[in-house]
Coordinates of C-alpha atoms in Angstrom, one line a residue:
X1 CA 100.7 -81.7 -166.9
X2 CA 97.8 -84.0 -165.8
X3 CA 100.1 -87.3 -164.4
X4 CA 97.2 -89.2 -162.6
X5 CA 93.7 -89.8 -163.3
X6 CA 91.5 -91.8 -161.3
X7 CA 87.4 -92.7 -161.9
X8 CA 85.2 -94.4 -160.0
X9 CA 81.9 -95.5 -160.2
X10 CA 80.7 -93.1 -162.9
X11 CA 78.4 -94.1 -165.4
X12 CA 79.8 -97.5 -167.1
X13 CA 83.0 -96.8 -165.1
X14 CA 83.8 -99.3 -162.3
X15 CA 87.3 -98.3 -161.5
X16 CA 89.6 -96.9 -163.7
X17 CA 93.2 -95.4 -163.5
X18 CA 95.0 -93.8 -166.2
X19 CA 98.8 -92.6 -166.1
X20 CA 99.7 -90.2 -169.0
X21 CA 103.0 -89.3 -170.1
X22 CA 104.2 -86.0 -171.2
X23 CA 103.4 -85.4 -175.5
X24 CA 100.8 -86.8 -176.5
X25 CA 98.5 -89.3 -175.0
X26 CA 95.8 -91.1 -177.6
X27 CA 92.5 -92.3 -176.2
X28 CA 90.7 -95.0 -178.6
X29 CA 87.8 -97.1 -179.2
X30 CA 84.7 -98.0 -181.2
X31 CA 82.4 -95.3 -181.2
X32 CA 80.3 -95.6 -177.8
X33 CA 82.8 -97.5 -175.9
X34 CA 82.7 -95.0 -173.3
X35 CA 86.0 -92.0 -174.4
X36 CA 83.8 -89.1 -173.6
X37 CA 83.0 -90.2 -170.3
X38 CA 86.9 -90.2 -169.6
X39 CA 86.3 -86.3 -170.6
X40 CA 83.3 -86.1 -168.7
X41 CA 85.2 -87.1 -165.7
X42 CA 88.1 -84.5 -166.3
X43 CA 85.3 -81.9 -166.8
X44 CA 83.5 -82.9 -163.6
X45 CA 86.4 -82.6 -161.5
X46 CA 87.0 -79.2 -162.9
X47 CA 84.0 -77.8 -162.1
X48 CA 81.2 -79.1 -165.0
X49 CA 78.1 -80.5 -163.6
X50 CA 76.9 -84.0 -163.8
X51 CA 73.3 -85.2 -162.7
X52 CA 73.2 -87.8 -159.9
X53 CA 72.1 -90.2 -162.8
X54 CA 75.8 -90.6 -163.9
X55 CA 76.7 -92.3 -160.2
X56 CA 76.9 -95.7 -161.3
X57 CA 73.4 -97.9 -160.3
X58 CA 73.7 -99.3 -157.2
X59 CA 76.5 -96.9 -156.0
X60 CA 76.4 -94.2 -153.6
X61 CA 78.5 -91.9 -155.2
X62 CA 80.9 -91.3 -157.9
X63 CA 84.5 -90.0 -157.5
X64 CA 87.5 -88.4 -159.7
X65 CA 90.6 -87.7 -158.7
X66 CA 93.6 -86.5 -160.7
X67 CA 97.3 -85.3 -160.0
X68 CA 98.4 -82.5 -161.6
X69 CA 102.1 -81.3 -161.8
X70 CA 103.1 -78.1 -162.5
X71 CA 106.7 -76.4 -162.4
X72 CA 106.0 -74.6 -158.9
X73 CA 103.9 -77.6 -157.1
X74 CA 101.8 -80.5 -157.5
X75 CA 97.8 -80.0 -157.4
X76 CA 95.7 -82.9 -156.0
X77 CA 91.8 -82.5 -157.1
X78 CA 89.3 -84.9 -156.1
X79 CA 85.5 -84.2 -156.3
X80 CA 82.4 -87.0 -155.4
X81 CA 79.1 -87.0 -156.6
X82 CA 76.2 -88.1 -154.2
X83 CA 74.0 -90.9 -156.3
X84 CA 71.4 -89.4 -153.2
X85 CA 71.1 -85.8 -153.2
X86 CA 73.0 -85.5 -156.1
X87 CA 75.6 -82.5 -154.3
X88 CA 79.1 -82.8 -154.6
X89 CA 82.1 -82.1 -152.6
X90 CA 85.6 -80.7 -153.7
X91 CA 88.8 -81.0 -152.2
X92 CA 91.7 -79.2 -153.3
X93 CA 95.2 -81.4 -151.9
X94 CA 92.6 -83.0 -149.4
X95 CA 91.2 -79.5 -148.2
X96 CA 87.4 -79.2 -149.0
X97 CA 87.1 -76.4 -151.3
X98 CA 84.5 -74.2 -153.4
X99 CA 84.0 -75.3 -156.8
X100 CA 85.0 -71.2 -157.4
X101 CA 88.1 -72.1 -156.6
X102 CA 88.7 -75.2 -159.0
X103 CA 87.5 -73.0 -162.0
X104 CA 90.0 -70.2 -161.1
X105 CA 92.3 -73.3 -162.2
X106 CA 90.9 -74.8 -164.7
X107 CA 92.8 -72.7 -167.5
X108 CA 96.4 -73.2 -165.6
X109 CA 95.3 -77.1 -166.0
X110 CA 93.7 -77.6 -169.4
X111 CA 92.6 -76.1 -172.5
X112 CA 89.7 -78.5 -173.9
X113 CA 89.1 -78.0 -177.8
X114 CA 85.7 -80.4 -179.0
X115 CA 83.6 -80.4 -181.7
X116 CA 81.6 -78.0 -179.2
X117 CA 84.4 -75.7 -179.7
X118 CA 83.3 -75.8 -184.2
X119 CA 79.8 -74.4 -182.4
X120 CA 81.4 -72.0 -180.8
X121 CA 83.7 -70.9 -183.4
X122 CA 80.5 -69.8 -185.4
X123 CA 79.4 -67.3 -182.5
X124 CA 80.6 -63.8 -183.4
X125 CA 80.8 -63.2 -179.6
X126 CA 83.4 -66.1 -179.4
X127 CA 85.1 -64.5 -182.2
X128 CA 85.2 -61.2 -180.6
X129 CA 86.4 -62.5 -177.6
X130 CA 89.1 -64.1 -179.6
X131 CA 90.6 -60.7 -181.2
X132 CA 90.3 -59.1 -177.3
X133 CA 92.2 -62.1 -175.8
X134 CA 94.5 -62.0 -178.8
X135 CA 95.1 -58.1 -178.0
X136 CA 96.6 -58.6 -174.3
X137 CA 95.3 -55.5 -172.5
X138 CA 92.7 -56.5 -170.1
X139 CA 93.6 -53.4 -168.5
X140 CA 91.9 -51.7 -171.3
X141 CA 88.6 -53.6 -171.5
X142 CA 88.3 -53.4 -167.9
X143 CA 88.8 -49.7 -167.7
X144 CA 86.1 -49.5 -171.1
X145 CA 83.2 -52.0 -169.0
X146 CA 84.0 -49.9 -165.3
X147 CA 82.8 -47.3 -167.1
X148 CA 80.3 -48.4 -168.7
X149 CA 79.0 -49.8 -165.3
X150 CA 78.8 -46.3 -164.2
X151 CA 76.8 -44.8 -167.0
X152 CA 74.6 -47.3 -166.3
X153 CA 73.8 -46.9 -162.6
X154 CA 74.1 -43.3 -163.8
X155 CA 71.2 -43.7 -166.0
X156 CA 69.3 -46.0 -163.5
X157 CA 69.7 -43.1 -161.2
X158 CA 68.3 -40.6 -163.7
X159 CA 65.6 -42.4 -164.4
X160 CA 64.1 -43.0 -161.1
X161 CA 64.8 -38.9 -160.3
X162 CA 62.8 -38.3 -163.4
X163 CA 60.3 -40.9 -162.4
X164 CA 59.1 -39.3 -158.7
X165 CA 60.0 -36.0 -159.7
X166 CA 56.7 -36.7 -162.3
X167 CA 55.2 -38.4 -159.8
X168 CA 55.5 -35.3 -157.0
X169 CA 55.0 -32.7 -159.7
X170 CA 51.7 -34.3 -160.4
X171 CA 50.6 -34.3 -156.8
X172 CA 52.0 -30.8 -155.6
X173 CA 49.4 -28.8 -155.4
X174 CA 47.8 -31.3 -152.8
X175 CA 51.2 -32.2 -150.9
X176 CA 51.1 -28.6 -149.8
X177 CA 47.3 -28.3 -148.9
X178 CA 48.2 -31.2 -146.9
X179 CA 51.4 -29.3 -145.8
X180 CA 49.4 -26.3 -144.9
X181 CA 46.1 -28.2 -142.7
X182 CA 49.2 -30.4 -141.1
X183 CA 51.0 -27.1 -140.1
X184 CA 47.8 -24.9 -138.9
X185 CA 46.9 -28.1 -136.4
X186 CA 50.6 -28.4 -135.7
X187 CA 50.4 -31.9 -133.9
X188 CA 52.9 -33.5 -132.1
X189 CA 53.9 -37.1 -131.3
X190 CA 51.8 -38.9 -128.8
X191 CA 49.7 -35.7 -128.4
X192 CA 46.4 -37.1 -128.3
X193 CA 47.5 -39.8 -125.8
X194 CA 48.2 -36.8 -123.8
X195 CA 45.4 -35.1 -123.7
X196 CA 43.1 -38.1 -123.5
X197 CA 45.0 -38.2 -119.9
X198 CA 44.2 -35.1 -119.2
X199 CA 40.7 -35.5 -120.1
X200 CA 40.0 -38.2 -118.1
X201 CA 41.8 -36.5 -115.3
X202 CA 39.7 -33.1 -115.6
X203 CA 36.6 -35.4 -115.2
X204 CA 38.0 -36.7 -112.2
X205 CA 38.5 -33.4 -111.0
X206 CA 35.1 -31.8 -111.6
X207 CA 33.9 -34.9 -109.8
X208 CA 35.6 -33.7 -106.7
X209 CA 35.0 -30.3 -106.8
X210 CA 31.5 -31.0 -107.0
X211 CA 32.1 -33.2 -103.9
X212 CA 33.2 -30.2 -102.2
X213 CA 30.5 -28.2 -102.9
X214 CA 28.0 -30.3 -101.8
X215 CA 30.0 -30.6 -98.6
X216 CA 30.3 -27.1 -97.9
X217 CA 26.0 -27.1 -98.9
X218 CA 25.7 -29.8 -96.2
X219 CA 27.9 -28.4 -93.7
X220 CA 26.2 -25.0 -94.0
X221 CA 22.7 -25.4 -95.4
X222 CA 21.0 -23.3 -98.4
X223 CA 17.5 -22.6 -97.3
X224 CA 17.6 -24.5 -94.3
X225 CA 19.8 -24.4 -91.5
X226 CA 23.0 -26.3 -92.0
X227 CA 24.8 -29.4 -89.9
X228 CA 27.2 -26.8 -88.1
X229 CA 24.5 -24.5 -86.6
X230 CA 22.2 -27.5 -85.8
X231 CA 25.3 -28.9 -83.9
X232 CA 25.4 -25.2 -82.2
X233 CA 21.9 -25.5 -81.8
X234 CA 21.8 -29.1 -79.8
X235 CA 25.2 -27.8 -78.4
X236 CA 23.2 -25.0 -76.4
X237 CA 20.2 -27.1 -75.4
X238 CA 22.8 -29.6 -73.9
X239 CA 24.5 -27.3 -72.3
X240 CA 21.2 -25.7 -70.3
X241 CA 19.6 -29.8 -70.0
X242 CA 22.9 -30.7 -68.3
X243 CA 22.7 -27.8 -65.5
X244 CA 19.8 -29.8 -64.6
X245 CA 21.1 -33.4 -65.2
X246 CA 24.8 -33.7 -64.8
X247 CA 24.8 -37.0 -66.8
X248 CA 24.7 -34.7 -69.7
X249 CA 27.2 -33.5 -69.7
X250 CA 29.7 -35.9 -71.3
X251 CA 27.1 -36.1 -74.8
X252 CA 27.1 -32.4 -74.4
X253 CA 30.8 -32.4 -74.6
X254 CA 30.9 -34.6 -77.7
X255 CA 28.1 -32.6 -79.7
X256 CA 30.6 -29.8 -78.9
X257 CA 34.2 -31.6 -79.6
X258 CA 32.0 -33.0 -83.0
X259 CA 31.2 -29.1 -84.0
X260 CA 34.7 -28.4 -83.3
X261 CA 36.0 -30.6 -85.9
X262 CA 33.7 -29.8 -88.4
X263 CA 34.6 -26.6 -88.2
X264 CA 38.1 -27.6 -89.4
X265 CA 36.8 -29.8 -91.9
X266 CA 34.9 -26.8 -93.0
X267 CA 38.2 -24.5 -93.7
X268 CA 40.0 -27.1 -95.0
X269 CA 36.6 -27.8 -97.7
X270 CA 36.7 -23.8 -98.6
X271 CA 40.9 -24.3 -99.8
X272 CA 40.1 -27.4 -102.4
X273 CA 43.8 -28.1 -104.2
X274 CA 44.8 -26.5 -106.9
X275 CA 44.7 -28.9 -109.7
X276 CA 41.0 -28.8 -109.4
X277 CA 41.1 -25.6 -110.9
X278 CA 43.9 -25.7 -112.8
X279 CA 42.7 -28.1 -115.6
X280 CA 40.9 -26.1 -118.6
X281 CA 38.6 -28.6 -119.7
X282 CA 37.2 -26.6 -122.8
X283 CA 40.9 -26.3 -124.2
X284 CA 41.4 -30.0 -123.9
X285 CA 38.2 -30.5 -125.7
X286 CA 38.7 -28.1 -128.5
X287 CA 42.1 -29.6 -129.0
X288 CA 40.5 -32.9 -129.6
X289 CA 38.0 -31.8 -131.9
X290 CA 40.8 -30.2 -134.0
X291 CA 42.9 -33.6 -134.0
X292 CA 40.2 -35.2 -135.0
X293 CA 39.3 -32.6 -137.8
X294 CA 42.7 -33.3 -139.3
X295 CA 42.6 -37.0 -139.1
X296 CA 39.3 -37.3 -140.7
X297 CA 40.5 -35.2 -143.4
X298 CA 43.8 -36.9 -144.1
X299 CA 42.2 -40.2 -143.4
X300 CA 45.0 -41.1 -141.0
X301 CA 46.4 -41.6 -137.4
X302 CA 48.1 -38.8 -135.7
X303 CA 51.1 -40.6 -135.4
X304 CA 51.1 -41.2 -139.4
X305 CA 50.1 -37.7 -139.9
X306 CA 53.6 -36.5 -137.8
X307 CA 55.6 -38.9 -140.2
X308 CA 53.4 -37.8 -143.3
X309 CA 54.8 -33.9 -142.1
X310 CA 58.3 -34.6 -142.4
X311 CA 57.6 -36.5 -145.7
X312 CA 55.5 -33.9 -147.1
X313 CA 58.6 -31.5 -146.5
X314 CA 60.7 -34.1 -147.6
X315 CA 59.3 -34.4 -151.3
X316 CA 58.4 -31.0 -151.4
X317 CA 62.2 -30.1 -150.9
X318 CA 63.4 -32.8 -153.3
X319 CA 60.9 -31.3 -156.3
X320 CA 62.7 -28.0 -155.5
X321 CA 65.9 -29.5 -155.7
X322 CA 66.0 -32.3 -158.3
X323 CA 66.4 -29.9 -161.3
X324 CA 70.2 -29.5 -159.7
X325 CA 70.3 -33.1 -159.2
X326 CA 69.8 -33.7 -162.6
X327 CA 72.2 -31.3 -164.1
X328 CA 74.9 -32.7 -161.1
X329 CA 74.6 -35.8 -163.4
X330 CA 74.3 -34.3 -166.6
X331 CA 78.2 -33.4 -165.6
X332 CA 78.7 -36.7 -164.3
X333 CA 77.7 -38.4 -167.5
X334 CA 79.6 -35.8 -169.3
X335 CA 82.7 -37.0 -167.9
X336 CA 82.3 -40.5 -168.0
X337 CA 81.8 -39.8 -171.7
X338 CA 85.3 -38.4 -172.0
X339 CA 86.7 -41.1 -169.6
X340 CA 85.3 -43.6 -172.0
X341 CA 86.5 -41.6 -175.6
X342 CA 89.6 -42.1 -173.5
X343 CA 89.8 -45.4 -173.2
X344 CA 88.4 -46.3 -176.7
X345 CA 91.2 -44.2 -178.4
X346 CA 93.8 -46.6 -176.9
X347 CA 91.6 -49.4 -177.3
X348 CA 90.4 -49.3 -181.0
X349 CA 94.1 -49.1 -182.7
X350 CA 95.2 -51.6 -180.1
X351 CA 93.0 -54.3 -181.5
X352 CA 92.6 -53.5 -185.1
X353 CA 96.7 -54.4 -184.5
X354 CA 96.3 -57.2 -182.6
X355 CA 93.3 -58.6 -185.3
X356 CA 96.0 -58.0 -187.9
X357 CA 98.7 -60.1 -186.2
X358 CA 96.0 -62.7 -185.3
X359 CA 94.8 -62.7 -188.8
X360 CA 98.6 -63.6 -190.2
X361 CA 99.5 -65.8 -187.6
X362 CA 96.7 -67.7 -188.1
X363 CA 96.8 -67.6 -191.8
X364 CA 100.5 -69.2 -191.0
X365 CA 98.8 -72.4 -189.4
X366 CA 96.2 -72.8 -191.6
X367 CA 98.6 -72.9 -194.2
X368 CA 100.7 -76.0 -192.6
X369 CA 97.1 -77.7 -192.1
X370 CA 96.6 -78.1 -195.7
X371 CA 95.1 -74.9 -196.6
X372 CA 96.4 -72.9 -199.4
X373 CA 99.4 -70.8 -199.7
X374 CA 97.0 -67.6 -200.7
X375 CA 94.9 -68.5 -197.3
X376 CA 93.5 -65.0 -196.1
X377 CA 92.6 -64.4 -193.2
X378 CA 90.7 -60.7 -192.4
X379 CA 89.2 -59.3 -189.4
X380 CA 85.9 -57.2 -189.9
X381 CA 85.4 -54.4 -187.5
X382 CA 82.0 -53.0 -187.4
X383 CA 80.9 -50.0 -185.5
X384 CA 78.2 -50.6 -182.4
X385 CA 76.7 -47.9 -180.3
X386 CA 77.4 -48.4 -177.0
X387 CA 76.1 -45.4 -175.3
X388 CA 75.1 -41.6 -176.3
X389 CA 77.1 -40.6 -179.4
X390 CA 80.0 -43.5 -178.8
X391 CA 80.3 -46.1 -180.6
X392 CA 83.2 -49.0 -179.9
X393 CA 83.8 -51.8 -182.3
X394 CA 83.5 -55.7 -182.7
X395 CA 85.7 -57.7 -184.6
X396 CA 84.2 -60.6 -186.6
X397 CA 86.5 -63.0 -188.4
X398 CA 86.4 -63.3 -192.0
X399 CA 88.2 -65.8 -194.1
X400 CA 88.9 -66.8 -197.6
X401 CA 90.0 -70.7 -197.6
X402 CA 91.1 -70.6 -201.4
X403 CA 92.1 -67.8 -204.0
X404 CA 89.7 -65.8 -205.9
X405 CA 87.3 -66.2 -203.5
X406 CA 86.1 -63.2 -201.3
X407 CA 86.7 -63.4 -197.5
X408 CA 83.3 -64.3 -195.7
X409 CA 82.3 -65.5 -192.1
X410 CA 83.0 -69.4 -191.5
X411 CA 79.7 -70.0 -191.1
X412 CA 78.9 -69.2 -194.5
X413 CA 81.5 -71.3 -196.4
X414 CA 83.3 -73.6 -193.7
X415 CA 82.7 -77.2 -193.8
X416 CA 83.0 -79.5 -190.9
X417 CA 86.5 -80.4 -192.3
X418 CA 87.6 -76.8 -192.4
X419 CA 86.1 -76.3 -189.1
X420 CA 88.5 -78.7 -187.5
X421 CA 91.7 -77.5 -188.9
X422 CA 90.9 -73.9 -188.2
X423 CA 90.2 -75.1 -184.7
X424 CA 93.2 -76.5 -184.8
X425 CA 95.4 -73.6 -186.0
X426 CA 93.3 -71.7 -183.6
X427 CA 94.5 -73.3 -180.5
X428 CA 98.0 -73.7 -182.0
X429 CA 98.5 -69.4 -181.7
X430 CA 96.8 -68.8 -178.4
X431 CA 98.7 -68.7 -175.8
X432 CA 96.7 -70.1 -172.7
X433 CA 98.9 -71.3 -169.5
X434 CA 102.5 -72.8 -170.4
X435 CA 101.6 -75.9 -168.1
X436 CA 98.1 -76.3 -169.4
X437 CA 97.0 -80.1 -170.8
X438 CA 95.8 -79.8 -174.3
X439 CA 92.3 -81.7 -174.9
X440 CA 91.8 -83.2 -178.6
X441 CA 88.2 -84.5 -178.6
X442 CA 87.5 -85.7 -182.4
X443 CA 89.4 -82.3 -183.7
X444 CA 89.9 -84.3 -186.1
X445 CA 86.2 -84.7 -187.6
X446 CA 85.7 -84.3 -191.2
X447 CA 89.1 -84.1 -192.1
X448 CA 90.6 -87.3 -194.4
X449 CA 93.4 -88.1 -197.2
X450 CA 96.8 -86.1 -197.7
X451 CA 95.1 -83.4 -195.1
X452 CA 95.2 -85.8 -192.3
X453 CA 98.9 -86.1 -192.2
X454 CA 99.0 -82.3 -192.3
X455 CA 96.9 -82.2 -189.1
X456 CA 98.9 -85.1 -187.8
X457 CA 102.1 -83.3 -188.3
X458 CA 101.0 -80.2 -186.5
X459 CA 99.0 -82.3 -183.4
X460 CA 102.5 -84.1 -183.3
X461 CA 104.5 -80.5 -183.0
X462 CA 102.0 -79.3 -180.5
X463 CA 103.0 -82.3 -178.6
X464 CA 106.5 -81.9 -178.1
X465 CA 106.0 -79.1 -176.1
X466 CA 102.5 -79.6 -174.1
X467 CA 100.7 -82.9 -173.2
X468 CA 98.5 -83.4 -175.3
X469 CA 94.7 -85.7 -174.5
X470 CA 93.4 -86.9 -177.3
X471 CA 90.7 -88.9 -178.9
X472 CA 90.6 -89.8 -182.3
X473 CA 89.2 -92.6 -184.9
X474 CA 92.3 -92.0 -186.9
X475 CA 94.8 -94.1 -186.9
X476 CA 97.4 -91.5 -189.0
X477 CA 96.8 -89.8 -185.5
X478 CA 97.0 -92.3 -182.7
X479 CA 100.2 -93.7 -184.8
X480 CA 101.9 -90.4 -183.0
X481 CA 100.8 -91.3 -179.6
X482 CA 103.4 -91.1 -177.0
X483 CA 101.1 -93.6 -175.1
X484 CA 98.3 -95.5 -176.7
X485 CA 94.9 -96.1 -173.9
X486 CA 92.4 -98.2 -175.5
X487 CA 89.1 -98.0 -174.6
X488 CA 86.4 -101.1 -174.8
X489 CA 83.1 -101.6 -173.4
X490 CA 82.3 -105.3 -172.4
X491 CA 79.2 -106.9 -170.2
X492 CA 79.5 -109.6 -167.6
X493 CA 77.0 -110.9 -165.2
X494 CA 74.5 -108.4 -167.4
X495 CA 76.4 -105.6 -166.4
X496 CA 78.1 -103.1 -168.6
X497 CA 81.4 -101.5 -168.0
X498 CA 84.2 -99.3 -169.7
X499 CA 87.0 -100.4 -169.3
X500 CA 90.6 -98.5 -170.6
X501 CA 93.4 -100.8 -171.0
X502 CA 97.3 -98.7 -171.6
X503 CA 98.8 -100.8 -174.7
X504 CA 101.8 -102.3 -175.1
X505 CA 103.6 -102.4 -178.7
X506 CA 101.7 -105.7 -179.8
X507 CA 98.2 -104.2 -178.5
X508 CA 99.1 -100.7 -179.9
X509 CA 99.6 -102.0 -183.4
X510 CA 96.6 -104.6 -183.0
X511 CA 94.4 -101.6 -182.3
X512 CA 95.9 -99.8 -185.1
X513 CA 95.1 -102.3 -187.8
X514 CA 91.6 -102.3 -186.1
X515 CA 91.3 -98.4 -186.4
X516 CA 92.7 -99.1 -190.1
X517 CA 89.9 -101.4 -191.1
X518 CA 91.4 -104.3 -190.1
X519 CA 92.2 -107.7 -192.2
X520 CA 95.8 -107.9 -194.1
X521 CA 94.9 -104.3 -195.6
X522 CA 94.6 -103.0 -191.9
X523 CA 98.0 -104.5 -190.6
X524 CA 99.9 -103.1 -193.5
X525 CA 98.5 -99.8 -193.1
X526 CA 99.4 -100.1 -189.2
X527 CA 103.4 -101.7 -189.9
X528 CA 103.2 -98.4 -192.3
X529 CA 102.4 -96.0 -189.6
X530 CA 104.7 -97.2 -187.1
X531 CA 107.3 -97.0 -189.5

């Protein structure tokens, strides 16, 4: 049950602290005093959203706290909204938290029914959902949606097979040209980077070869005598010139120790090293030309052209192989299709028996709300395709308010009246969380006279088993309260602020007269109540 609730500085709320009771707990007030902001609070704190506009002016944030008790522990929830950035923060028994884990919660700690709720009521999405919750085998929807989720990937899957197999099959015939001028140049990574090298160093080489041939020429002439026999030559004149002139001698000696080594240097010119004719410099070229054949014709680098090889194979191999692919899941999606007939046999009787049972127990409550005796109650099951050949089936409420007539959906014959009470009977058959807070916000619209007290009676029954919130302009209603809050909106200082005030018998049966219409008339009504 909610014990504690705490607001501060949100929207025309200053401070405020409210301490409920167990039963029910009646929340008053002229209309626009400020009752659904109380709500909005409680909603905030449980995960709703509020814009930074609802931190009070002049405030730098807003804060809600509340104290929940439950049979196992107590729950401590507070949550502040930033007037600046408009972020809030959540902490869960003073530990910072994720709003995730608040709404994971939320249905343990209340169970809000609104005049939203008549909106929803209308939706044949809510109503299904109604008949599934009402059939207590998630087990069973959860097993029908897993699969579901697989025949969809499966069929995203197919799909994009189908979608490049076309696209290959359109572009086979020039994949394996390409293929086929890829394989006859046969490149290999960083090829060209290699024989660039080489190039360069064949140049180098030629270079020097030519250096020693022009060497050799030098050292032993080509038409005219070379540097060795001239040396030989001025050797032998030195040689006689220095019989004659000693002094001679020693240049004689040189010319001859200078031929000498020249002669070494000549052997060693006529064994150049092998690299310099090991280097075929037409191979290298030829290779380049071919490299650059292939990427002028595939308009590509050589490096792009080794990746395009392996994706060329790649596709090629896949448009050979996707027609086993696709009958792989073919027999995939055939058994998914028998895992799901499966799971729809069990599921189908299991809620057309829970829609039954819904449908009486809730022709049982709309019966103590006023309705008729012959009240029926129906629920429509209409085939829908799901997939291929399957077809599952949603549940639609139908209803038939008074006899004679025909049962038809409640948004065709339900007034707002009706609406309210059937909302009401709604909530009083589902089960929801034990410890849950029930949440009354104007249920009672649209209903009035010898009906009220009917819906009185049955708000007051709910009550003595759950807390119970709830805001009402009735006062057949608040007459039941277990504690009476009055809400009032005053200004001071040009300022405006709700303010909710817990009453006391005197106030309690003031407000009453007030909710009755007030005067003589009002106060009877009121002493009438109470008794």
């Amino acid at each position: 049950m909610l014990d504690y609730l705490r607001i501060r500085d949100l929207a025309l709320i200053e401070d405020m602290e409210l301490e409920f009771a167990p039963g029910m707990n009646v929340l008053t007030g002229e209309t626009g005093a400020g009752k659904s902001f109380i709500l909005k609070a409680l909603g905030f704190l449980l995960g709703d959203r509020l814009t930074s506009s609802m931190v009070r002016p002049g405030r730098e944030r807003a804060q809600v706290e509340a104290l929940f008790i439950l049979p196992e522990r107590e729950i401590i929830l507070r949550r502040e909204l930033l007037a600046g950035s408009g972020r809030s923060r959540l902490y869960i028994n003073d530990q910072l938290s994720s709003q995730e884990s608040v709404r994971e919660l939320r249905n343990a700690l209340i169970l809000h029914t609104s005049q939203h709720g008549q909106h929803r009521l209308l939706q044949p999405a809510f109503q299904a959902r109604l008949i599934d919750e009402a059939m207590g085998r998630p087990d069973l929807l959860e097993a029908r949606d897993a699969v579901l989720k697989e025949l969809h990937e499966l069929s995203e899957q197919r799909n994009a097979l189908r979608k490049k197999f076309q696209s290959l099959a359109d572009r086979r015939d020039l994949l394996e040209m390409q293929q086929r001028e890829i394989d006859t140049v046969d490149p290999e990574p960083g090829e060209e980077e290699r024989l660039e090298t080489l190039r360069v160093e064949a140049r180098e080489a030629a270079g020097l070869a030519e250096n020693y041939d022009q060497a050799l020429q030098l050292l032993h002439g080509d038409d005219a005598p070379g540097l060795l026999d001239m040396l030989a030559q001025l050797e032998r004149v030195l040689h006689d010139m220095s019989r004659l002139d000693e002094s001679l001698v020693p240049d004689m000696e040189a010319v001859s120790g200078l031929r000498q080594n020249l002669s070494h240097l000549e052997r060693r010119l006529r064994r150049p090293p092998e690299r310099l004719s090991d280097i075929d410099t037409d191979a290298i070229e030829a290779r380049l030309f071919a490299l650059a054949q292939l990427k002028r014709k595939l308009h590509r680098s050589l490096d792009e052209i080794v990746g395009m090889r392996s994706e060329i194979a790649e596709n090629l191999s896949f448009l050979d192989v996707c027609a086993l692919d696709l009958k792989r899941l073919d027999r995939e999606e055939a058994a998914l299709h028998e895992r799901l007939r499966a799971v729809l046999a069990e599921l189908l009787p299991a809620r057309r028996a829970a829609g039954t049972g819904f449908a009486r127990a809730l022709e049982k409550e709309l019966a103590g709300l006023g309705f008729s005796e012959q009240v029926r109650v129906e629920v429509l099951f209409t085939p829908t395709d799901i997939c291929s050949g399957i077809q599952d089936e949603r549940p639609r409420i139908l209803w038939a308010p008074n006899p004679g007539q025909l049962p038809q959906p409640l948004d065709k014959i339900a007034s707002g009246g009706e609406l309210s009470r059937f909302l009401l009977a709604l909530v009083g058959i589902q089960s929801g969380a034990e410890t849950a807070t029930y949440i009354f916000d104007e249920v009672d619209a649209g209903v009035g006279g010898l009906t009220l007290n009917r819906v009185a009676e049955r708000l007051e029954t709910l009550a003595s088993h759950r807390q119970m919130l709830l805001i009402t302009h009735w006062p057949q209603l608040a007459a039941h309260a277990t504690r009476h809050f009055q809400i009032t909106k005053v200004i001071r200082d040009q300022e405006t602020f709700t303010l909710c005030s817990q009453l006391d018998d005197t106030a309690r049966m003031e407000e009453l007269a007030r909710m009755a219409g007030g005067g003589e008339q009002g106060k009877a009504l009121a002493r009438t109540l109470k008794e």
